[in-house]
CSV table of C-alpha atoms and ligand atoms in Angstrom, one decimal:
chain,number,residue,atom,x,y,z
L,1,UNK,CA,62.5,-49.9,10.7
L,2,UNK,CA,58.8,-51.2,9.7
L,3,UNK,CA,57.7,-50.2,6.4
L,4,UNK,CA,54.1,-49.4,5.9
L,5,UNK,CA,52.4,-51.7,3.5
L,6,UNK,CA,50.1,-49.7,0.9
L,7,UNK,CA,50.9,-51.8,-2.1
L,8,UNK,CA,52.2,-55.7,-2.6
L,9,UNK,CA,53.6,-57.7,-5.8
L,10,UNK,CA,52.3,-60.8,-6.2
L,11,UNK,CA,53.6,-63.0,-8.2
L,12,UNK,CA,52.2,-66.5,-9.3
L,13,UNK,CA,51.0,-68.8,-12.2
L,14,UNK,CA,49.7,-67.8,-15.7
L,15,UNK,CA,47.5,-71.0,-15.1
L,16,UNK,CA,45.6,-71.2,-12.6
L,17,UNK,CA,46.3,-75.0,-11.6
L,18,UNK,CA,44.6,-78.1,-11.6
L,19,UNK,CA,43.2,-77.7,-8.2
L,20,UNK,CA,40.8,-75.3,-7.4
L,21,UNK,CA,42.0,-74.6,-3.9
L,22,UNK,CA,44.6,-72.6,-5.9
L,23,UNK,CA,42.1,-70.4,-7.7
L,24,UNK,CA,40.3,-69.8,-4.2
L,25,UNK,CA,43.2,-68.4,-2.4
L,26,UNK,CA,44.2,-66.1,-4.9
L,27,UNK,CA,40.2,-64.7,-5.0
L,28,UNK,CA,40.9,-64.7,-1.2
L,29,UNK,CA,44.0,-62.8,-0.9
L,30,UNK,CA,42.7,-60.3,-3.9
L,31,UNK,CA,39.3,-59.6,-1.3
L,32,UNK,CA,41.9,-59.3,1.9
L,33,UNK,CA,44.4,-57.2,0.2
L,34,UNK,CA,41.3,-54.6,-1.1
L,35,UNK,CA,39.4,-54.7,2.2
L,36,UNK,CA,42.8,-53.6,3.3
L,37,UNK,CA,43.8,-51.1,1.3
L,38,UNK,CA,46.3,-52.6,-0.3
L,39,UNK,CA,47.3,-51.9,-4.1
L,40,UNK,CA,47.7,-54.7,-6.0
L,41,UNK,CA,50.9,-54.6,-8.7
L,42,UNK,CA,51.2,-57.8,-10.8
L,43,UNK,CA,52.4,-58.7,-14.5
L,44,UNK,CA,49.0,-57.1,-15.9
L,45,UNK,CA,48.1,-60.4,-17.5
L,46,UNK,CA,44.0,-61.3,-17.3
L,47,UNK,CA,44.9,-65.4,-17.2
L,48,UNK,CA,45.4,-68.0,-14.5
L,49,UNK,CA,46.0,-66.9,-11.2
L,50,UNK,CA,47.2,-63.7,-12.7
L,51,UNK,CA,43.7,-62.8,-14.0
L,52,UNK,CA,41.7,-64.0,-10.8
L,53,UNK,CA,43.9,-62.0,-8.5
L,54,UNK,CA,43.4,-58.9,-10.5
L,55,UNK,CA,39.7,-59.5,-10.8
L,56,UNK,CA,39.1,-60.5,-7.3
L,57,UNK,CA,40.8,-56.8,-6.1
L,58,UNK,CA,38.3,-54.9,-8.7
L,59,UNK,CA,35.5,-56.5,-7.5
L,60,UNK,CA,35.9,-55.8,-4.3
L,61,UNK,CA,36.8,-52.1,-4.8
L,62,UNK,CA,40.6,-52.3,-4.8
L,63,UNK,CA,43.0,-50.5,-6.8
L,64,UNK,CA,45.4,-52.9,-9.4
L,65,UNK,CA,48.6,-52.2,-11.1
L,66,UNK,CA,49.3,-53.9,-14.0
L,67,UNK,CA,53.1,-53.7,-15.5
L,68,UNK,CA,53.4,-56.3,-19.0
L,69,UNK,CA,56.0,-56.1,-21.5
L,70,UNK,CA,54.8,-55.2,-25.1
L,71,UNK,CA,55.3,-58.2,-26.7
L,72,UNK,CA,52.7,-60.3,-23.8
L,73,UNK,CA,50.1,-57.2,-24.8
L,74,UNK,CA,50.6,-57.5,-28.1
L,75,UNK,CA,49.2,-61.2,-28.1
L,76,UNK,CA,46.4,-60.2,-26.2
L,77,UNK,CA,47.0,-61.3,-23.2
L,78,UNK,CA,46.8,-57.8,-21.7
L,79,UNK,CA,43.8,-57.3,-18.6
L,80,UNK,CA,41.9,-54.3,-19.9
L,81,UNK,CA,39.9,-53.4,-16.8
L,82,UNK,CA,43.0,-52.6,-14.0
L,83,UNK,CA,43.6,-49.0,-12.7
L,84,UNK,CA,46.5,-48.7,-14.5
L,85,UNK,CA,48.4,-50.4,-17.0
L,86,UNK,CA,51.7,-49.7,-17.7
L,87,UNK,CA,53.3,-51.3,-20.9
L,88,UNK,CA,57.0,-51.6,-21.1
L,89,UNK,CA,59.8,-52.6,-23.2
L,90,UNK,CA,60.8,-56.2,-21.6
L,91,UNK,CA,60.9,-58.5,-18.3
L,92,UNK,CA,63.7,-57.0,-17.3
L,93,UNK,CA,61.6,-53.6,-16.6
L,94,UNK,CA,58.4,-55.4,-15.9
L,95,UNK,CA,60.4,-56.8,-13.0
L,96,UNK,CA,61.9,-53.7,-11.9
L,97,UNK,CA,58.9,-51.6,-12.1
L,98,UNK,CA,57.1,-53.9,-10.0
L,99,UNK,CA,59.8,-54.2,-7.4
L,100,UNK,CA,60.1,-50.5,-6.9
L,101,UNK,CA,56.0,-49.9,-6.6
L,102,UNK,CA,55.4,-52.7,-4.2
L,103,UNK,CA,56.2,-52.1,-0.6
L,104,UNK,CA,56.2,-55.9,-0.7
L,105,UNK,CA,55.9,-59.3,-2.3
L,106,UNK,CA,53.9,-62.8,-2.3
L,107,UNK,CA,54.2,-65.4,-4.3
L,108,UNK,CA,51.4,-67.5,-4.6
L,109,UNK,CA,51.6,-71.1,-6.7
L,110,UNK,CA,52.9,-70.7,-10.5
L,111,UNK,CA,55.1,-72.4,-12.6
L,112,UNK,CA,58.7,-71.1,-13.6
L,113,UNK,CA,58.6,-67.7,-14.2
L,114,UNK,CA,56.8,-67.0,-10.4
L,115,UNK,CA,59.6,-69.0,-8.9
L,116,UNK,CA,62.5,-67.0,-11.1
L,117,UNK,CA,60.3,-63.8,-9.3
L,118,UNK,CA,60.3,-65.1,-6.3
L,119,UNK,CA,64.0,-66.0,-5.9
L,120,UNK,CA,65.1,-62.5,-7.4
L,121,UNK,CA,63.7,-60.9,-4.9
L,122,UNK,CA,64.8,-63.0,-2.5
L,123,UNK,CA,68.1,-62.4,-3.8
L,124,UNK,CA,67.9,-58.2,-4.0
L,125,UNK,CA,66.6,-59.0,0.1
L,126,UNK,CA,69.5,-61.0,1.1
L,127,UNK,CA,71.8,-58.5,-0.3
L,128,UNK,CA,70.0,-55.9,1.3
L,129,UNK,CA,69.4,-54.2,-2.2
L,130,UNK,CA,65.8,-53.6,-0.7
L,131,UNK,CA,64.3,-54.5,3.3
L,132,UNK,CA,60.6,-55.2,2.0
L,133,UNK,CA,59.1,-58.4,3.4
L,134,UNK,CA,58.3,-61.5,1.6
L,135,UNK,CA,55.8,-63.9,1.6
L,136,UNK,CA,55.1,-67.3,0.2
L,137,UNK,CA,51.6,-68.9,0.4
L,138,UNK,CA,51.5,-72.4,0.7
L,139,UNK,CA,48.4,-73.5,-0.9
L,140,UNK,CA,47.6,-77.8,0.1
L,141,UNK,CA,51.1,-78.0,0.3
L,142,UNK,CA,52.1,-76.9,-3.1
L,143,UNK,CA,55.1,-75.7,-1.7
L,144,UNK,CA,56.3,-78.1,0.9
L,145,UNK,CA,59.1,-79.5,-1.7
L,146,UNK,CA,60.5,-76.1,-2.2
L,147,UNK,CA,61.3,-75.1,1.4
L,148,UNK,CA,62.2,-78.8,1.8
L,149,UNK,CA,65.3,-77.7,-0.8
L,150,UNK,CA,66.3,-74.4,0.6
L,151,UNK,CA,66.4,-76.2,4.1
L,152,UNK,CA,68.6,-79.0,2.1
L,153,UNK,CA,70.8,-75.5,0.2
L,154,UNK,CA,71.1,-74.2,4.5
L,155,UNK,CA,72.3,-77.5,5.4
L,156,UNK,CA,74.7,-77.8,2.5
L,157,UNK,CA,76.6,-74.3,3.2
L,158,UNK,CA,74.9,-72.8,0.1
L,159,UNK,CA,72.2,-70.4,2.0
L,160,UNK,CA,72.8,-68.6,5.6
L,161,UNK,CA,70.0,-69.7,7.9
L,162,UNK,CA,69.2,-66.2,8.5
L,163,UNK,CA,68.3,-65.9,4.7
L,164,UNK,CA,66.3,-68.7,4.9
L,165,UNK,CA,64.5,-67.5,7.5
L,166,UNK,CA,63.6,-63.9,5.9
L,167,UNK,CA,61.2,-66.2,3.5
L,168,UNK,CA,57.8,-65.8,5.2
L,169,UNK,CA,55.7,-69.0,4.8
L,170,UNK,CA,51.6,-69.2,5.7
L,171,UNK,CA,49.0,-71.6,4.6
L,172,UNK,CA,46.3,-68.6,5.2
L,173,UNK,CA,46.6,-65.5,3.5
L,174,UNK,CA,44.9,-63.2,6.1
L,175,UNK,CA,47.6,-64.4,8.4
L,176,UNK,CA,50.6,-63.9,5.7
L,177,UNK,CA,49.4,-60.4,5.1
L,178,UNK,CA,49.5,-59.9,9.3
L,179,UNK,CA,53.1,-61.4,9.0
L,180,UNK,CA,54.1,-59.3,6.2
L,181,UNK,CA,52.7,-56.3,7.8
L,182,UNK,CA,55.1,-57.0,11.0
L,183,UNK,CA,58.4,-57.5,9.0
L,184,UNK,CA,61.5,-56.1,9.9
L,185,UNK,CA,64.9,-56.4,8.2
L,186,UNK,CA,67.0,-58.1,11.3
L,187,UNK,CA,70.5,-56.1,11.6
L,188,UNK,CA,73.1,-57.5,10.2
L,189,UNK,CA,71.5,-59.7,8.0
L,190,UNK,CA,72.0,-58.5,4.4
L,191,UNK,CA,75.2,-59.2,2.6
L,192,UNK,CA,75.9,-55.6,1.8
L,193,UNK,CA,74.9,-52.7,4.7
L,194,UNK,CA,72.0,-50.5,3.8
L,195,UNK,CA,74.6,-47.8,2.7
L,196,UNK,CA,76.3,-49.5,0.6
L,197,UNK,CA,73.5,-51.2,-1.1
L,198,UNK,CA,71.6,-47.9,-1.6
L,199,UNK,CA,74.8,-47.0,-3.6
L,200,UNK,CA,74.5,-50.0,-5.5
L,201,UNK,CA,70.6,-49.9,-6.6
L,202,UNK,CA,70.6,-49.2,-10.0
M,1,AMP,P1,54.4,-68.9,-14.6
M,1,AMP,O1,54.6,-69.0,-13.1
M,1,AMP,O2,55.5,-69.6,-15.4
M,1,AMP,O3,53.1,-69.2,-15.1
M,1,AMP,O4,54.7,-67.4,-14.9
M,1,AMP,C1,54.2,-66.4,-14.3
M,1,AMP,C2,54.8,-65.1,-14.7
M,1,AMP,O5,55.2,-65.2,-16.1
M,1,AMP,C3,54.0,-63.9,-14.5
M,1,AMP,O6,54.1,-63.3,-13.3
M,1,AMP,C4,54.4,-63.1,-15.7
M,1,AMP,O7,55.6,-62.4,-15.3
M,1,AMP,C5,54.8,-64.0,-16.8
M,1,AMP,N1,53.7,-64.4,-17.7
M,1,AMP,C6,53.5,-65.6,-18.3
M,1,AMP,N2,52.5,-65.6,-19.1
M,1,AMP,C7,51.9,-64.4,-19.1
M,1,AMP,C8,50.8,-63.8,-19.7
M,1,AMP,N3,50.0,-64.5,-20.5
M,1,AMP,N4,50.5,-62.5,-19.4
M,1,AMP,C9,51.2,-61.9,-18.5
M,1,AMP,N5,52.3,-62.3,-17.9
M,1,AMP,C10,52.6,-63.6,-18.2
């Protein structure tokens, strides 16, 4: 079953990057993903790619969702101009909250924390604890290394190839939003069946 995309997660950096072509595809993807009426739901933070994202949705007329744990807000860090901000207790419920209001996720370039994002929902996809497509953008490359190591983890009998392949990977955002858009969970591919992982979602 296809789901329909109204909202999607993106995750990526607090910085924005030394290279500008970073900052310009997160304004990019923010202008696509309002043009197509697509909610925005992010970590609520107004820096790095975090901040440009969220400003580049406003300004072009699209709704944002910001979900930031109590201590981040409490330093300040805290974008005051989204739709909706919703302040929570810790990551572990930023995370979840986010998850269960996107219909889907990208992860643009970041540092540490978007790659622990990005791999738990890779993980809650290969178990089949959710079916919602993912998406990474690969900005100059910025990525190349990554995917170079999950094809080295398929090789190594640590990741099925199927798994690997649910990771969605564009260079140009319009045509990673058209890919996420035509996602479907294959059959048979999640660890658990969707029954038993429905029991299982917390
Ligand atoms: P990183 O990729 O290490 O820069 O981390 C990005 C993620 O860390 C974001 O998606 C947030 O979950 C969190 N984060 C780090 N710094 C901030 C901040 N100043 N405001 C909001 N979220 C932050």
């Amino acid at each position: 079953m296809r789901h329909a995309l109204r909202s999607l997660c993106v995750y990526c950096g607090s910085a924005a990057g030394h290279d500008p072509a970073f900052a310009d595809a997160a304004r990019l993807l923010g202008r696509l993903m309002a043009g197509q009426g697509l909610t925005l739901v992010y970590g609520g933070g107004h820096v790095g790619l975090m901040g440009i994202i969220a400003d580049a949705v406003l300004a072009a007329g699209g709704e944002v969702t910001g979900v930031i744990p109590r201590a981040l807000m409490d330093s300040e860090v805290g974008h005051e101009r989204l739709t909706r901000l919703w302040v929570v207790a810790d990551m572990h419920e930023r995370k979840a909250l986010m998850a269960e209001h996107a219909d889907g996720f990208i992860a643009l370039p970041g540092g540490i924390g978007t790659l622990e994002e990005l791999f738990e929902a890779m993980t809650w996809l290969q178990l089949g604890y959710h079916a919602k497509p993912i998406g990474l953008l690969n900005v100059q490359g910025f990525y190349d290394p990554l995917l170079d190591f999950l094809d080295r983890q398929v090789r190594a009998g640590f990741l099925r190839h199927e798994h690997r392949a649910l990771l969605m990977t564009e260079t140009d955002p319009a045509a990673l939003l058209q890919r996420l858009r035509g996602f479907v969970m294959p059959e048979g591919v999640s660890v658990f069946s969707r029954r038993e992982a429905r029991n299982l979602v917390p």
